[in-house]
Coordinates of C-alpha atoms in Angstrom, one line a residue:
M293 CA 188.8 243.9 171.0
F294 CA 189.8 240.5 172.5
G295 CA 187.1 238.4 174.0
G296 CA 187.8 237.5 177.7
N297 CA 187.1 233.8 177.0
N298 CA 189.5 233.7 174.0
M299 CA 192.2 235.3 176.2
Q300 CA 191.6 232.8 179.0
Q301 CA 191.6 229.9 176.6
M302 CA 194.8 231.1 175.0
M303 CA 196.5 231.5 178.4
K304 CA 195.4 228.0 179.4
Q305 CA 196.8 226.7 176.2
V306 CA 200.1 228.5 176.8
Q307 CA 200.3 227.1 180.3
K308 CA 199.6 223.6 179.1
I309 CA 202.3 223.8 176.4
Q310 CA 204.7 225.3 179.0
K311 CA 204.1 222.4 181.4
E312 CA 204.5 219.8 178.5
M313 CA 207.8 221.5 177.6
E314 CA 209.0 221.3 181.2
T315 CA 208.1 217.7 181.3
E316 CA 210.0 217.0 178.1
Q317 CA 213.0 218.9 179.4
E318 CA 213.0 216.8 182.6
K319 CA 213.0 213.7 180.4
I320 CA 215.9 214.9 178.4
E321 CA 217.9 215.7 181.5
A322 CA 217.2 212.3 182.9
T323 CA 218.4 210.6 179.7
D324 CA 222.0 209.3 179.2
Y325 CA 223.4 209.7 175.7
I326 CA 226.3 207.5 174.6
G327 CA 228.8 208.6 172.0
T328 CA 231.4 206.3 170.6
A329 CA 234.6 206.6 168.6
P330 CA 235.3 204.3 165.7
Q331 CA 235.4 200.6 166.7
D332 CA 233.9 201.5 170.0
L333 CA 237.4 202.2 171.4
V334 CA 236.1 205.2 173.4
R335 CA 232.7 205.6 174.8
A336 CA 231.4 208.8 176.4
T337 CA 228.2 209.0 178.4
V338 CA 226.7 212.5 178.6
A339 CA 223.6 213.4 180.7
G340 CA 220.8 215.4 179.1
D341 CA 222.2 218.5 181.0
R342 CA 225.3 218.1 178.9
S343 CA 227.5 216.9 181.8
L344 CA 230.0 214.2 181.1
K345 CA 229.1 211.2 183.3
D346 CA 231.4 208.5 182.2
L347 CA 234.3 207.9 179.8
Q348 CA 235.5 204.4 178.9
I349 CA 238.7 203.8 177.0
K350 CA 239.7 200.4 175.7
P351 CA 243.3 199.5 176.6
E352 CA 244.3 198.8 173.0
I353 CA 243.8 202.4 172.1
V354 CA 246.3 203.6 174.7
D355 CA 249.7 204.1 173.1
P356 CA 252.1 206.4 174.9
D357 CA 253.7 207.2 171.6
D358 CA 250.4 208.3 170.0
V359 CA 248.5 210.4 172.6
E360 CA 247.0 212.5 169.8
N361 CA 245.0 209.5 168.5
L362 CA 243.5 208.9 172.0
Q363 CA 242.7 212.6 172.3
D364 CA 241.0 212.5 168.9
M365 CA 238.9 209.5 169.8
I366 CA 237.8 211.1 173.1
I367 CA 236.7 214.3 171.3
I368 CA 234.8 212.2 168.7
A369 CA 232.9 210.2 171.3
V370 CA 232.1 213.3 173.5
N371 CA 231.0 215.3 170.5
E372 CA 228.8 212.5 169.2
A373 CA 227.1 212.2 172.6
L374 CA 226.5 216.0 172.8
K375 CA 225.1 215.9 169.3
Q376 CA 222.6 213.3 170.5
V377 CA 221.5 215.6 173.3
D378 CA 221.0 218.4 170.8
D379 CA 219.1 216.2 168.3
D380 CA 216.8 214.8 171.0
T381 CA 216.2 218.2 172.4
K382 CA 215.2 219.5 169.0
Q383 CA 213.0 216.5 168.4
R384 CA 211.2 216.7 171.8
L385 CA 210.9 220.5 172.1
G386 CA 210.8 221.5 168.4
K387 CA 207.1 220.5 168.1
Y388 CA 206.2 223.3 170.5
T389 CA 207.8 226.2 168.6
G390 CA 205.0 226.2 166.1
Q391 CA 202.4 226.1 168.8
L392 CA 203.9 229.1 170.5
G393 CA 204.4 231.0 167.3
L394 CA 208.2 231.0 167.7

């Protein structure tokens, strides 16, 4: 039904794709993604594994009477960085879904 050579070739192709995907995943995890809030008042650096590595807040945004604004800016910056991780992951790994029939 299935030729032995065809099955071996298919397995080699799958292994090759799997190795390439692992390499791309390692590159993603080694990349830092930086999200910013408006006017660069808050910068969040997220690693490719989605861990928060750094958070920078400019002093002019800190207002003890308006903590909610600071919280909003932090959320914006972190979410932007996380979206960059997602977008890069889709771009780098998405090309393999067709090859694997996913």
